[in-house]
CSV table of C-alpha atoms in Angstrom, one decimal:
chain,number,residue,atom,x,y,z
A,485,TYR,CA,17.6,3.1,-5.2
A,486,VAL,CA,14.1,3.1,-6.5
A,487,LYS,CA,14.4,6.7,-7.7
A,488,ARG,CA,17.5,5.8,-9.7
A,489,GLN,CA,16.6,2.3,-11.1
A,490,PHE,CA,12.8,1.9,-11.4
A,491,HIS,CA,9.7,3.1,-13.1
A,492,VAL,CA,6.5,1.6,-11.6
A,493,SER,CA,3.0,1.5,-13.1
A,494,PHE,CA,-0.2,1.6,-11.1
A,495,GLN,CA,-3.9,1.5,-11.9
A,496,ASP,CA,-6.1,1.3,-8.9
A,497,ASP,CA,-3.6,1.9,-6.1
A,498,PRO,CA,-4.1,4.8,-3.7
A,499,VAL,CA,-1.0,3.7,-1.8
A,500,ALA,CA,1.1,4.4,-4.9
A,501,VAL,CA,-0.3,7.9,-5.0
A,502,ALA,CA,0.2,8.4,-1.3
A,503,CYS,CA,3.8,7.2,-1.4
A,504,ARG,CA,4.8,9.5,-4.3
A,505,HIS,CA,7.0,11.6,-2.0
A,506,ILE,CA,8.9,8.5,-1.0
A,507,THR,CA,9.4,6.9,-4.4
A,508,GLY,CA,9.6,10.2,-6.3
A,509,LEU,CA,7.3,11.4,-9.1
A,510,SER,CA,9.9,10.5,-11.7
A,511,THR,CA,9.3,6.8,-11.0
A,512,ILE,CA,5.5,6.6,-11.1
A,513,VAL,CA,3.4,6.1,-14.2
A,514,TRP,CA,-0.3,5.5,-14.3
A,515,GLY,CA,-1.9,3.0,-16.7
A,516,ASN,CA,-5.5,2.0,-17.4
A,517,ASP,CA,-5.0,-1.5,-18.9
A,518,TYR,CA,-6.6,-0.6,-22.2
A,519,PRO,CA,-8.3,-2.4,-23.9
A,520,HIS,CA,-8.9,-5.1,-21.3
A,521,ALA,CA,-12.5,-4.9,-20.0
A,522,GLU,CA,-11.5,-6.6,-16.7
A,523,GLY,CA,-9.0,-3.8,-16.1
A,524,THR,CA,-9.7,-0.2,-15.0
A,525,PHE,CA,-10.0,1.6,-18.4
A,526,ARG,CA,-13.8,1.7,-18.5
A,527,ALA,CA,-13.9,3.8,-15.3
A,528,SER,CA,-10.6,5.6,-15.7
A,529,GLN,CA,-11.8,9.1,-15.3
A,530,GLN,CA,-13.8,8.3,-12.1
A,531,LEU,CA,-10.9,6.3,-10.7
A,532,LEU,CA,-8.4,9.0,-11.4
A,533,ALA,CA,-10.7,11.7,-9.8
A,534,THR,CA,-10.9,9.6,-6.7
A,535,GLN,CA,-7.2,8.6,-6.4
A,536,MET,CA,-5.9,12.1,-7.3
A,537,ASP,CA,-8.2,14.0,-5.0
A,538,GLY,CA,-6.1,16.6,-3.2
A,539,VAL,CA,-3.0,15.9,-5.3
A,540,PRO,CA,-1.5,19.1,-6.7
A,541,ASP,CA,-2.1,19.5,-10.5
A,542,ALA,CA,1.6,19.3,-11.4
A,543,GLU,CA,2.1,16.1,-9.5
A,544,ARG,CA,-1.1,14.6,-11.1
A,545,LYS,CA,0.1,15.5,-14.5
A,546,ALA,CA,3.5,13.9,-13.9
A,547,MET,CA,1.9,10.6,-12.8
A,548,VAL,CA,-0.7,10.4,-15.5
A,549,GLY,CA,1.5,11.2,-18.5
A,550,GLY,CA,4.4,13.5,-17.9
A,551,THR,CA,6.8,10.9,-16.4
A,552,LEU,CA,6.1,8.4,-19.1
A,553,ALA,CA,6.5,11.1,-21.8
A,554,ASP,CA,10.0,11.9,-20.3
A,555,VAL,CA,11.0,8.2,-20.2
A,556,LEU,CA,10.0,7.8,-23.9
A,557,GLY,CA,11.4,11.1,-25.0
A,558,PHE,CA,8.0,12.6,-26.0
A,559,ASP,CA,7.0,16.2,-25.8
A,560,ALA,CA,4.2,16.2,-23.2
A,561,ARG,CA,3.1,19.8,-23.8
A,562,PRO,CA,-0.5,20.1,-25.1
A,563,ALA,CA,-0.8,20.8,-28.8
A,564,ALA,CA,-1.7,24.4,-29.7
C-alpha cells in the first residue's frame, strides 16, 4: 500500500534509511528543511554522510534526489 500510495520525506531519520527495503526507494525523499536554521540544513552534508554510510550509491542517489525528480518529472542526470 505504501509503495503505491505514498511518498515520505525524512531529514534526520536513520530508521527511514534502514527501512528502505520495506517501503521501497520509490517512496522515500530526503529533505533538509532549508532555510530553517532549527532544521537540518546547516549540517546536511555531515548528516547525510552518517545516515547513508554503507548505503549503495544508486540507493543513496534515489533517496536524496532521484525519486523526487521522478515524481516531479525532472531529468535528474547531471548536466554535462
